[in-house]
mmCIF file as gemmi writes it, N, C-alpha and C atoms, coordinates in Angstrom:
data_model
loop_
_atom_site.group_PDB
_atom_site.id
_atom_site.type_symbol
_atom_site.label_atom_id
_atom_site.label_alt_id
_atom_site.label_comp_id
_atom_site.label_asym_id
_atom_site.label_entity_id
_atom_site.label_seq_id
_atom_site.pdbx_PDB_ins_code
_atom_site.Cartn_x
_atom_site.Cartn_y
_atom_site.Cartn_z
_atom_site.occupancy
_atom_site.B_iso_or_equiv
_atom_site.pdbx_formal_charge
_atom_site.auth_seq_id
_atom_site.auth_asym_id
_atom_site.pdbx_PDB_model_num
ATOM 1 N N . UNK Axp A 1 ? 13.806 -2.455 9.537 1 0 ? 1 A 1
ATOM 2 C CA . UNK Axp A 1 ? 12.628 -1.96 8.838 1 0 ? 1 A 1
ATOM 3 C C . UNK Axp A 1 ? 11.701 -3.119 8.522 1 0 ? 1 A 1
ATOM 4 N N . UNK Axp A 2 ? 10.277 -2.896 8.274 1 0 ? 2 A 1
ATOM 5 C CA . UNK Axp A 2 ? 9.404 -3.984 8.364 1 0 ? 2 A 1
ATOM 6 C C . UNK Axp A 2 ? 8.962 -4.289 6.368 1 0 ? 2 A 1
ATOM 7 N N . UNK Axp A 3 ? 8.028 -5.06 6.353 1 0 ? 3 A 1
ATOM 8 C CA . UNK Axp A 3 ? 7.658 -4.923 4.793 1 0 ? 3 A 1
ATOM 9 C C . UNK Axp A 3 ? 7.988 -3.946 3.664 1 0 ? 3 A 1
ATOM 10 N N . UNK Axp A 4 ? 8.288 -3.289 2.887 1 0 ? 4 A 1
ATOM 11 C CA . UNK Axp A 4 ? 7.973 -2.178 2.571 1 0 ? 4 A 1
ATOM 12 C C . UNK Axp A 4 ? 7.996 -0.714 2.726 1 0 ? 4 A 1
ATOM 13 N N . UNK Axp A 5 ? 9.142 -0.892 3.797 1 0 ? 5 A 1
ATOM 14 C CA . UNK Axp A 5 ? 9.914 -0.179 4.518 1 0 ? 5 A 1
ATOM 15 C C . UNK Axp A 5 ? 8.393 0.69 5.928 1 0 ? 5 A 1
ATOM 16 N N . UNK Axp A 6 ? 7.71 -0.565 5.763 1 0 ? 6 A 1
ATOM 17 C CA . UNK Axp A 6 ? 6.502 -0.204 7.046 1 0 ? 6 A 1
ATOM 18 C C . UNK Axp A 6 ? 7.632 -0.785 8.211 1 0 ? 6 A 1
ATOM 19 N N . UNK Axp A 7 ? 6.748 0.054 10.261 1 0 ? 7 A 1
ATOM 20 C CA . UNK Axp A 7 ? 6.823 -0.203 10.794 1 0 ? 7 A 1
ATOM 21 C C . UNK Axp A 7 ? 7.46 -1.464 11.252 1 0 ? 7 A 1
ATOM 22 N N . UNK Axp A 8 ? 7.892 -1.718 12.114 1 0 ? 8 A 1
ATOM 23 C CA . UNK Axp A 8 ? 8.23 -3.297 12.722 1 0 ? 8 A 1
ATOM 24 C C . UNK Axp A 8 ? 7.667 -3.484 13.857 1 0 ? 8 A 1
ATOM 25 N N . UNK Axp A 9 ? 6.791 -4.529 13.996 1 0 ? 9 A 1
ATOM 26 C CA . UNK Axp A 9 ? 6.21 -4.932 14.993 1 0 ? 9 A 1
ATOM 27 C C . UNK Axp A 9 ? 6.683 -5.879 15.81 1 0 ? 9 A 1
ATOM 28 N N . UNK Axp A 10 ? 6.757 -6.048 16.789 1 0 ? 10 A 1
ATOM 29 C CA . UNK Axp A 10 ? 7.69 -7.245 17.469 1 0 ? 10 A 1
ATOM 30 C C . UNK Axp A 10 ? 6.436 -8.392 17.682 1 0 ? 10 A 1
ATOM 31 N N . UNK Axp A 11 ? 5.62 -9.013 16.503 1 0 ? 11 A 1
ATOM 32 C CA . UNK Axp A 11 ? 4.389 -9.515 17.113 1 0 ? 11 A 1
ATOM 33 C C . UNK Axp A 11 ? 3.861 -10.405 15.488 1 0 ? 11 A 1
ATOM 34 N N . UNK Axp A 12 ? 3.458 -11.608 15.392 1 0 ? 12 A 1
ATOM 35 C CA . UNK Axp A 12 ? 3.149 -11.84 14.167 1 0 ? 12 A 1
ATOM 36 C C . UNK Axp A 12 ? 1.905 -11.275 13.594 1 0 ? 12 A 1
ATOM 37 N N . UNK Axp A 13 ? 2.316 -9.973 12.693 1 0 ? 13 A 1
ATOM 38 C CA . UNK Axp A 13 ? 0.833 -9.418 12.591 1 0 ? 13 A 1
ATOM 39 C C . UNK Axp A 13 ? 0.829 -8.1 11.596 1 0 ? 13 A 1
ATOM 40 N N . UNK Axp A 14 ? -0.238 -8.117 10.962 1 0 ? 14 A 1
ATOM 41 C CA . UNK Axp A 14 ? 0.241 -7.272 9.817 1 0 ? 14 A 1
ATOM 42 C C . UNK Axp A 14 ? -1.489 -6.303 9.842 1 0 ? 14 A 1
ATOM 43 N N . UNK Axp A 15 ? -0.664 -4.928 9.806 1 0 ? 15 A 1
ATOM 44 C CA . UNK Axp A 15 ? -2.012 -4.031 9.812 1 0 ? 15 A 1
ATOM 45 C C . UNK Axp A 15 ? -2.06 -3.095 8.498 1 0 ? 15 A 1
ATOM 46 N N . UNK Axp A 16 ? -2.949 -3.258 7.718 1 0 ? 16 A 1
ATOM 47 C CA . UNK Axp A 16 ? -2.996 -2.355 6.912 1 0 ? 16 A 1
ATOM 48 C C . UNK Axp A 16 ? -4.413 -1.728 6.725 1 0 ? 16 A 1
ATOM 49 N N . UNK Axp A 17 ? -4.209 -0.173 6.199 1 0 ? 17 A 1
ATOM 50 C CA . UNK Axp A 17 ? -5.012 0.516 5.747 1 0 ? 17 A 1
ATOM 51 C C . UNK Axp A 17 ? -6.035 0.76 4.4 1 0 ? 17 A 1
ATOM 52 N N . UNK Axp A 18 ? -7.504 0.819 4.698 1 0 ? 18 A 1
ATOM 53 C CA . UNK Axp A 18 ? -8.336 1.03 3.995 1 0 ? 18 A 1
ATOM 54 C C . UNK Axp A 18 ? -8.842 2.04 3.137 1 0 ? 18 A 1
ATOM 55 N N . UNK Axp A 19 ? -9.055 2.524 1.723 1 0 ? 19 A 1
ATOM 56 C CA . UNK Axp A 19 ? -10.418 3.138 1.48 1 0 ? 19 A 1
ATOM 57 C C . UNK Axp A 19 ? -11.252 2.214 0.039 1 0 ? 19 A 1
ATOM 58 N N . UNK Axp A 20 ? -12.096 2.192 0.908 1 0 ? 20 A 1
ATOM 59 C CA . UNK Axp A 20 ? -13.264 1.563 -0.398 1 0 ? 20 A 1
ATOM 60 C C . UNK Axp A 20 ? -14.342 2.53 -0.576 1 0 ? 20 A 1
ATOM 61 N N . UNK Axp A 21 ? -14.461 2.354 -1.944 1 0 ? 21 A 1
ATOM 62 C CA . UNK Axp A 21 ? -15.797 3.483 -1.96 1 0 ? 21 A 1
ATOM 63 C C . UNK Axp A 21 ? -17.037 2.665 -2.659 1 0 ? 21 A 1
ATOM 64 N N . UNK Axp A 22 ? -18.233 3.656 -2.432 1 0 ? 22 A 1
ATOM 65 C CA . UNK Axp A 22 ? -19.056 3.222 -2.495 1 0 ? 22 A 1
ATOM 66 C C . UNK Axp A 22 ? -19.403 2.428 -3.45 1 0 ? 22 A 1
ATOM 67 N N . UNK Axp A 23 ? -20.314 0.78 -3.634 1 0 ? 23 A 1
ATOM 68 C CA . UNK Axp A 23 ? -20.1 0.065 -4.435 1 0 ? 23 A 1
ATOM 69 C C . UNK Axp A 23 ? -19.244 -0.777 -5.174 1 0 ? 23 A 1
ATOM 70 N N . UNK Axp A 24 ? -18.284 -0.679 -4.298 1 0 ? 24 A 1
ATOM 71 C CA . UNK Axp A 24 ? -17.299 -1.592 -4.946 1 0 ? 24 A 1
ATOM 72 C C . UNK Axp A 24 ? -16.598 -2.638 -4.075 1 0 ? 24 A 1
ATOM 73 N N . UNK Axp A 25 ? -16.194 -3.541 -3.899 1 0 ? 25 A 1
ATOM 74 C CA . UNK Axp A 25 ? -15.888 -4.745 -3.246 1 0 ? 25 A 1
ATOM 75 C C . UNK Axp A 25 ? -14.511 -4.964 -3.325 1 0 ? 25 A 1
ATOM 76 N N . UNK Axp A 26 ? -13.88 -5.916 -2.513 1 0 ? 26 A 1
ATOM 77 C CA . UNK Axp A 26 ? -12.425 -6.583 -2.542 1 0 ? 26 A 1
ATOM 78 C C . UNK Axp A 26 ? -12.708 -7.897 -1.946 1 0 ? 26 A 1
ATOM 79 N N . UNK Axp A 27 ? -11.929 -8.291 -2.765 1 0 ? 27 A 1
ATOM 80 C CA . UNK Axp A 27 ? -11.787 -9.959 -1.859 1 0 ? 27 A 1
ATOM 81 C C . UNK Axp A 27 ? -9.874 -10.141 -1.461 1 0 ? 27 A 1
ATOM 82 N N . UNK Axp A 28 ? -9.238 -10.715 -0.427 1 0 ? 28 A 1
ATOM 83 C CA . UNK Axp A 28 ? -8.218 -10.651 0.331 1 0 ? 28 A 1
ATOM 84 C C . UNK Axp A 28 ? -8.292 -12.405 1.503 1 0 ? 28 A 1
ATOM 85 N N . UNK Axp A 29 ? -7.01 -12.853 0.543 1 0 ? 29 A 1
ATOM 86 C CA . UNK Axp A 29 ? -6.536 -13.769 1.569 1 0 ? 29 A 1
ATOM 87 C C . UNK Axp A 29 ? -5.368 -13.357 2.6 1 0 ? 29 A 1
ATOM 88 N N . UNK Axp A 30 ? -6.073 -13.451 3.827 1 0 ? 30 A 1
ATOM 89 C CA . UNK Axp A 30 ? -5.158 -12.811 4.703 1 0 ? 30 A 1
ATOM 90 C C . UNK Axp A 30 ? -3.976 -13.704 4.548 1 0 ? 30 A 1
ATOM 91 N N . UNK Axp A 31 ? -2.784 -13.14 5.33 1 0 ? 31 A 1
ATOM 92 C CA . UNK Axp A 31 ? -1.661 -14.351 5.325 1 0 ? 31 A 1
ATOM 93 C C . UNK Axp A 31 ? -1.818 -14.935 7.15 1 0 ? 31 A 1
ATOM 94 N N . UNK Axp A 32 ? -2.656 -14.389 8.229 1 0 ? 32 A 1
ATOM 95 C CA . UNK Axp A 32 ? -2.978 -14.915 9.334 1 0 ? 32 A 1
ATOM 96 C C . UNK Axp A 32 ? -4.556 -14.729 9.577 1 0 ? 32 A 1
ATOM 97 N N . UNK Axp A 33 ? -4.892 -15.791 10.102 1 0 ? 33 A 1
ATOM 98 C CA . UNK Axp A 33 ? -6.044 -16.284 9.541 1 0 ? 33 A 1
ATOM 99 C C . UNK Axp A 33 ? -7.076 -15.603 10.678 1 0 ? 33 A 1
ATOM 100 N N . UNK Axp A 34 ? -6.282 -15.216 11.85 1 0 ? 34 A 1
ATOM 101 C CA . UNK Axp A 34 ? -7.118 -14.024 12.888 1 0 ? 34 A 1
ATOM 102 C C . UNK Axp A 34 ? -7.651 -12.681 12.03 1 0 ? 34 A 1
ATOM 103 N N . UNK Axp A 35 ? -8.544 -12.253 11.836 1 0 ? 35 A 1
ATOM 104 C CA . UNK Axp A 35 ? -8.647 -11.016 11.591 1 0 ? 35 A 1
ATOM 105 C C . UNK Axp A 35 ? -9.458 -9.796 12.904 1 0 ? 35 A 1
ATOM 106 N N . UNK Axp A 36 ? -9.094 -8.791 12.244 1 0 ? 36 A 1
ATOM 107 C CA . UNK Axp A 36 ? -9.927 -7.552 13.081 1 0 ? 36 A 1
ATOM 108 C C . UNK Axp A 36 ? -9.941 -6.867 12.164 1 0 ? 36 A 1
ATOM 109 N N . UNK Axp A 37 ? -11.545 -6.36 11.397 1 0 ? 37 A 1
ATOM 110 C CA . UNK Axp A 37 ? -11.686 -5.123 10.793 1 0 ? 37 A 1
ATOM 111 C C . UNK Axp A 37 ? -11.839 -3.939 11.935 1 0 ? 37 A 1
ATOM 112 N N . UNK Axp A 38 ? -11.616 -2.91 11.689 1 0 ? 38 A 1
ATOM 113 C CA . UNK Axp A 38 ? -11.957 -1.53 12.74 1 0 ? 38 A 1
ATOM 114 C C . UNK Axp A 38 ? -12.672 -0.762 11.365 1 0 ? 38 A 1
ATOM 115 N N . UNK Axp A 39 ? -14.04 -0.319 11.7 1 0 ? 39 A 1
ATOM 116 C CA . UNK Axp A 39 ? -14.272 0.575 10.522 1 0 ? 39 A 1
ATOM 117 C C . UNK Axp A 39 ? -13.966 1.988 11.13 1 0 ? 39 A 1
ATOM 118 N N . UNK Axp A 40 ? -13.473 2.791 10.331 1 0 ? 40 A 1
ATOM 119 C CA . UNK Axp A 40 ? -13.165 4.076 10.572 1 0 ? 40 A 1
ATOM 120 C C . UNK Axp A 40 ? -14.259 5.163 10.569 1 0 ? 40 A 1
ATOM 121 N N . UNK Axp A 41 ? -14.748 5.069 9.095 1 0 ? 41 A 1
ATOM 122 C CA . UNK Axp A 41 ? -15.726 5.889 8.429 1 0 ? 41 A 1
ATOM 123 C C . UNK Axp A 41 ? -16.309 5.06 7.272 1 0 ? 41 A 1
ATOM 124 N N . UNK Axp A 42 ? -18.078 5.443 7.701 1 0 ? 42 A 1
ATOM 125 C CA . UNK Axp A 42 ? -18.554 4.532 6.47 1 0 ? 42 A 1
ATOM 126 C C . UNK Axp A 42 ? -19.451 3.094 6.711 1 0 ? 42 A 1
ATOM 127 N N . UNK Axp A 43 ? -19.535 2.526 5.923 1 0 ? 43 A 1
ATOM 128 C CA . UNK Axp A 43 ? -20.671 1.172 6.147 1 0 ? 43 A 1
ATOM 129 C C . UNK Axp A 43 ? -19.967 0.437 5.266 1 0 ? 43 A 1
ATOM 130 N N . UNK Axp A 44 ? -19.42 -1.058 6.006 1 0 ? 44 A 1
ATOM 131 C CA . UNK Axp A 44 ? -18.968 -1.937 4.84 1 0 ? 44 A 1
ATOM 132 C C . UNK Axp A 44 ? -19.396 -3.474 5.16 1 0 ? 44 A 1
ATOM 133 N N . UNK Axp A 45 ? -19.519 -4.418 4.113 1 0 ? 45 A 1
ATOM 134 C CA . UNK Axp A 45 ? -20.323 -5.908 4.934 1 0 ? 45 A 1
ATOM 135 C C . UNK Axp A 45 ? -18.775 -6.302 4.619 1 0 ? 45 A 1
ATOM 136 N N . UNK Axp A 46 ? -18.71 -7.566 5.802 1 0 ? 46 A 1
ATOM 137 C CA . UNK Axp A 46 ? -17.825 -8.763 5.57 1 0 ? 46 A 1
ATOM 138 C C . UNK Axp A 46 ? -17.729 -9.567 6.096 1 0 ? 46 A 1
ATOM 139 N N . UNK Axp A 47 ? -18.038 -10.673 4.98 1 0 ? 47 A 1
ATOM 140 C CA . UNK Axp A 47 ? -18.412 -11.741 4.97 1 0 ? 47 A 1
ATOM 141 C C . UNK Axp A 47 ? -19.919 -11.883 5.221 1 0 ? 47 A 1
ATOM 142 N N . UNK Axp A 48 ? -20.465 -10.798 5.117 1 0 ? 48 A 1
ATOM 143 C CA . UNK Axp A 48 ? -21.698 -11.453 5.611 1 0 ? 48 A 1
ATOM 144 C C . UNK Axp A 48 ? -22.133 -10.283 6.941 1 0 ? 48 A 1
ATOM 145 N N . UNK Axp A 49 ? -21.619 -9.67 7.451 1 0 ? 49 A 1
ATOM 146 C CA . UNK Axp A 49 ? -21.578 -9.261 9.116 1 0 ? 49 A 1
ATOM 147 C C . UNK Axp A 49 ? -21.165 -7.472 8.257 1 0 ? 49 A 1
ATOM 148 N N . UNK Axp A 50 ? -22.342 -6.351 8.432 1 0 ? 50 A 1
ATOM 149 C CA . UNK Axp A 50 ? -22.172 -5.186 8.212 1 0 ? 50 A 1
ATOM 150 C C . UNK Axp A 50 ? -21.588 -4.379 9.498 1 0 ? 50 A 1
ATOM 151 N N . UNK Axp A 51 ? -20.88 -3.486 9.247 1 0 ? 51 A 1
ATOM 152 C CA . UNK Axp A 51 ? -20.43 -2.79 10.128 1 0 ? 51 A 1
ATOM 153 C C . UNK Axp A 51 ? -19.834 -1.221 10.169 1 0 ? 51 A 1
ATOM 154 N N . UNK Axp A 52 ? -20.3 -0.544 10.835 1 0 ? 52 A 1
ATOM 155 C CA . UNK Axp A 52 ? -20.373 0.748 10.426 1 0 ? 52 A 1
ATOM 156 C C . UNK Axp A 52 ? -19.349 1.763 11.297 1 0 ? 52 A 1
ATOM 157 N N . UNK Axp A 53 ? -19.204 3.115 11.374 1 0 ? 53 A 1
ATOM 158 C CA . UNK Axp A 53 ? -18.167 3.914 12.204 1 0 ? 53 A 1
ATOM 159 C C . UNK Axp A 53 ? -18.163 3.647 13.283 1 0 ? 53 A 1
ATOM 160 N N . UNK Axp A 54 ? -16.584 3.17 13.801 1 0 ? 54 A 1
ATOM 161 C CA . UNK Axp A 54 ? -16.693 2.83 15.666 1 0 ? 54 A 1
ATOM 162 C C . UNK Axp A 54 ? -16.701 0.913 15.338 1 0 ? 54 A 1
ATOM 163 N N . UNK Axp A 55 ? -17.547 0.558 14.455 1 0 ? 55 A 1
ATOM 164 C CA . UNK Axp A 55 ? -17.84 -1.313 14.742 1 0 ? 55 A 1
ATOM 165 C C . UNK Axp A 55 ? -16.516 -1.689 14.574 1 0 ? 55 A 1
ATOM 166 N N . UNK Axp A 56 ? -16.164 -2.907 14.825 1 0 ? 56 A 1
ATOM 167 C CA . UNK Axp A 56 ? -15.201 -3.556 14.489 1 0 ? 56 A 1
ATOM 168 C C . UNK Axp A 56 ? -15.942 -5.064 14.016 1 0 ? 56 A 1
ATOM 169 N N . UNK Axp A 57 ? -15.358 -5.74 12.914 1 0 ? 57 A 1
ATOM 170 C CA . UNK Axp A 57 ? -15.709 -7.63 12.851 1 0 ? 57 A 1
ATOM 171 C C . UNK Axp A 57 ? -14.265 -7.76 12.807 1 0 ? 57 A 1
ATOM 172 N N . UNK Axp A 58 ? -14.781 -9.38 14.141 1 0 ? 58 A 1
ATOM 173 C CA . UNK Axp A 58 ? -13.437 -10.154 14.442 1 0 ? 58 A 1
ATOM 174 C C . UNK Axp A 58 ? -13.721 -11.292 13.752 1 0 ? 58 A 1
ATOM 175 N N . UNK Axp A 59 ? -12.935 -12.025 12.926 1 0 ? 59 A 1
ATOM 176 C CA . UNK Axp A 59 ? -12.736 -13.556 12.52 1 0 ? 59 A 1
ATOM 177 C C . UNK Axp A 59 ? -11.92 -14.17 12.869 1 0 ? 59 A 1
ATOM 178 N N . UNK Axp A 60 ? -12.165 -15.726 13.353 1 0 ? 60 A 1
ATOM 179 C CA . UNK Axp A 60 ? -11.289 -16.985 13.746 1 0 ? 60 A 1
ATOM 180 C C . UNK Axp A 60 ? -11.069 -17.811 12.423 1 0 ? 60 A 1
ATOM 181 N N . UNK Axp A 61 ? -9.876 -17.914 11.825 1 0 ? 61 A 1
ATOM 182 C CA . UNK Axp A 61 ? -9.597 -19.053 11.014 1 0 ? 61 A 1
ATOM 183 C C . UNK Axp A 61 ? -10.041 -18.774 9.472 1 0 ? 61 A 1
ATOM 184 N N . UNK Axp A 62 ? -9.92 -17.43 9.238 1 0 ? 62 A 1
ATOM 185 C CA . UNK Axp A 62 ? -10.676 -17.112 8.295 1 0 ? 62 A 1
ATOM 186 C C . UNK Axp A 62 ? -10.107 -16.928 6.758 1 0 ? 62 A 1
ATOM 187 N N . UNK Axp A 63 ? -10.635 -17.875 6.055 1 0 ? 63 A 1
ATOM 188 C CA . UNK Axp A 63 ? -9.585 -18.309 4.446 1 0 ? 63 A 1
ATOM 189 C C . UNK Axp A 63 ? -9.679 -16.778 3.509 1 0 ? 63 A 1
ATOM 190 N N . UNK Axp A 64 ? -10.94 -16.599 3.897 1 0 ? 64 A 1
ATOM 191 C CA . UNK Axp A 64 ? -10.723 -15.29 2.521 1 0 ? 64 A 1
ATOM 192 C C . UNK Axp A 64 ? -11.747 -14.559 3.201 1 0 ? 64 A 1
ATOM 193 N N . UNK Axp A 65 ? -11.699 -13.081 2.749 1 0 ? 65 A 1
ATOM 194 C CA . UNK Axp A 65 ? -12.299 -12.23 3.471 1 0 ? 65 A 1
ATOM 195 C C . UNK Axp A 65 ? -12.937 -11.423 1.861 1 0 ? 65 A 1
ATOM 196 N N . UNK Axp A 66 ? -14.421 -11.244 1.925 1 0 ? 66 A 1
ATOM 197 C CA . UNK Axp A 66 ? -15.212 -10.374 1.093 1 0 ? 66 A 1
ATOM 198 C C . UNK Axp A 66 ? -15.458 -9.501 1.646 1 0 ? 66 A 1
ATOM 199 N N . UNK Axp A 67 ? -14.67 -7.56 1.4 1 0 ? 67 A 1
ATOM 200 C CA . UNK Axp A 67 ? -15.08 -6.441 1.903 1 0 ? 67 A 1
ATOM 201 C C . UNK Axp A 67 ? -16.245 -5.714 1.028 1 0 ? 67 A 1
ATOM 202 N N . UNK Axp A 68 ? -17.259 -5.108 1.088 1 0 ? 68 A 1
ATOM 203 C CA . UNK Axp A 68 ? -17.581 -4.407 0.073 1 0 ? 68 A 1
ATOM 204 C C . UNK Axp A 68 ? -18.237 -3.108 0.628 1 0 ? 68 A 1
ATOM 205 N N . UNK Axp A 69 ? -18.781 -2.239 -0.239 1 0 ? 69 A 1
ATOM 206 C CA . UNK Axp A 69 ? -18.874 -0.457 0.86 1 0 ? 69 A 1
ATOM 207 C C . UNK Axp A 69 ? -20.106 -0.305 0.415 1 0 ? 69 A 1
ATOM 208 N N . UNK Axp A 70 ? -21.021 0.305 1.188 1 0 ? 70 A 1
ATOM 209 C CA . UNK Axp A 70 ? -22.32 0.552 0.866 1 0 ? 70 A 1
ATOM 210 C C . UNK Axp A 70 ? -22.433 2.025 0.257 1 0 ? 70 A 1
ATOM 211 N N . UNK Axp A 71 ? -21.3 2.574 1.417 1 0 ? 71 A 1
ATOM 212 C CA . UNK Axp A 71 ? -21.01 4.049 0.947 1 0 ? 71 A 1
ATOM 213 C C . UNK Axp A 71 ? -19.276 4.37 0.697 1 0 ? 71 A 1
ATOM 214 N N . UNK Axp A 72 ? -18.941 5.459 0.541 1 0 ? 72 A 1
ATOM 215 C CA . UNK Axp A 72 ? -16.999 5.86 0.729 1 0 ? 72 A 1
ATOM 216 C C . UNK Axp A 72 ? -16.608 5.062 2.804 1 0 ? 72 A 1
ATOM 217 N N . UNK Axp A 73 ? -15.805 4.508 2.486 1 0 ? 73 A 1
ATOM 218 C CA . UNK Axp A 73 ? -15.648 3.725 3.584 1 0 ? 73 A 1
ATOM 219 C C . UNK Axp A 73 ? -14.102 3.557 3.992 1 0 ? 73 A 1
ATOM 220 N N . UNK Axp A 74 ? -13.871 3.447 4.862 1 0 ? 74 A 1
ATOM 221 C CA . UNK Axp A 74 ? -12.256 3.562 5.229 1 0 ? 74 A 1
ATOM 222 C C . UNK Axp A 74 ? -12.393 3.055 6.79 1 0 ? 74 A 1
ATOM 223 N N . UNK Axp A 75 ? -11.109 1.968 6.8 1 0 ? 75 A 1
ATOM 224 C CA . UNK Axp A 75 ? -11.595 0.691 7.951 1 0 ? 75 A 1
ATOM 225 C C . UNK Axp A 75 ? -9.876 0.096 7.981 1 0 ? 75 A 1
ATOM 226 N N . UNK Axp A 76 ? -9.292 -0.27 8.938 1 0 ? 76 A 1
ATOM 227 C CA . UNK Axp A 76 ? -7.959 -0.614 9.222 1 0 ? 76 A 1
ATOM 228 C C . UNK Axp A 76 ? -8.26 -2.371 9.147 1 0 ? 76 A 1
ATOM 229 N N . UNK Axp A 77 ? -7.516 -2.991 8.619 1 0 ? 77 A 1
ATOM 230 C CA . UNK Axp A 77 ? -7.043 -4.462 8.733 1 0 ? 77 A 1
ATOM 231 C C . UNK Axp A 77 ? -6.379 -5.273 9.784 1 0 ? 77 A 1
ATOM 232 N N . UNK Axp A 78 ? -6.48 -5.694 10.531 1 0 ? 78 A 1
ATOM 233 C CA . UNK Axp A 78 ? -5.458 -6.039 11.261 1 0 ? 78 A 1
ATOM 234 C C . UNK Axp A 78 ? -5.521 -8.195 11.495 1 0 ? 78 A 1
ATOM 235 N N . UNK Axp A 79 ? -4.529 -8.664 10.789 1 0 ? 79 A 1
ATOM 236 C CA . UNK Axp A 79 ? -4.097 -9.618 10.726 1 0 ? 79 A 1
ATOM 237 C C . UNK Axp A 79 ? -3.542 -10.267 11.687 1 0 ? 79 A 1
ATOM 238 N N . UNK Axp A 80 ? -3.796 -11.329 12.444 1 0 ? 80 A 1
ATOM 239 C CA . UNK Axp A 80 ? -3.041 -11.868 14.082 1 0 ? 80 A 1
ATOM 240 C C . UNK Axp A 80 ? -2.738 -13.298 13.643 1 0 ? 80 A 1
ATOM 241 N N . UNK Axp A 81 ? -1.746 -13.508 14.097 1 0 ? 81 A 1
ATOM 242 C CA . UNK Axp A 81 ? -1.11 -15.245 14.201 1 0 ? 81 A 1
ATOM 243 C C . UNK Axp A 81 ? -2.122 -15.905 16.035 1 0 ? 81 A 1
């Protein structure tokens, strides 16, 4: 069994699930410094780079990640070594 009795991935890499709603922000140090947001539903900036249903933002090397939602927003995490 993986974290938390999540999935096991045979891969260094950790995916977790989103909802932010409108107006409100998170900040998140990944524990691998690759990221991939996937937005699901919704409009959210990070870091700087907005992205809406269907977008994805990729980061290289990235220390901390600022999510925040323009509207109700829901977007998958995905963490890579």
């Amino acid at each position: 069994h993986g974290e938390g009795g999540s999935l096991v991935m045979q891969q260094d890499a950790r995916l977790r699930g989103a909802v932010l709603h409108a107006g409100k922000s998170i900040t998140h140090i990944p524990k691998f410094t690759n990221v991939w947001i996937q937005v699901i539903r919704g409009t959210i900036d990070v870091n700087g780079s907005t992205a809406g249903p269907g977008d994805a933002v990729k980061g290289n090397q990235v220390e901390l990640l600022t999510i925040s939602a323009s509207e109700d927003s829901e977007f998958l995490l995905f963490e890579l070594a």
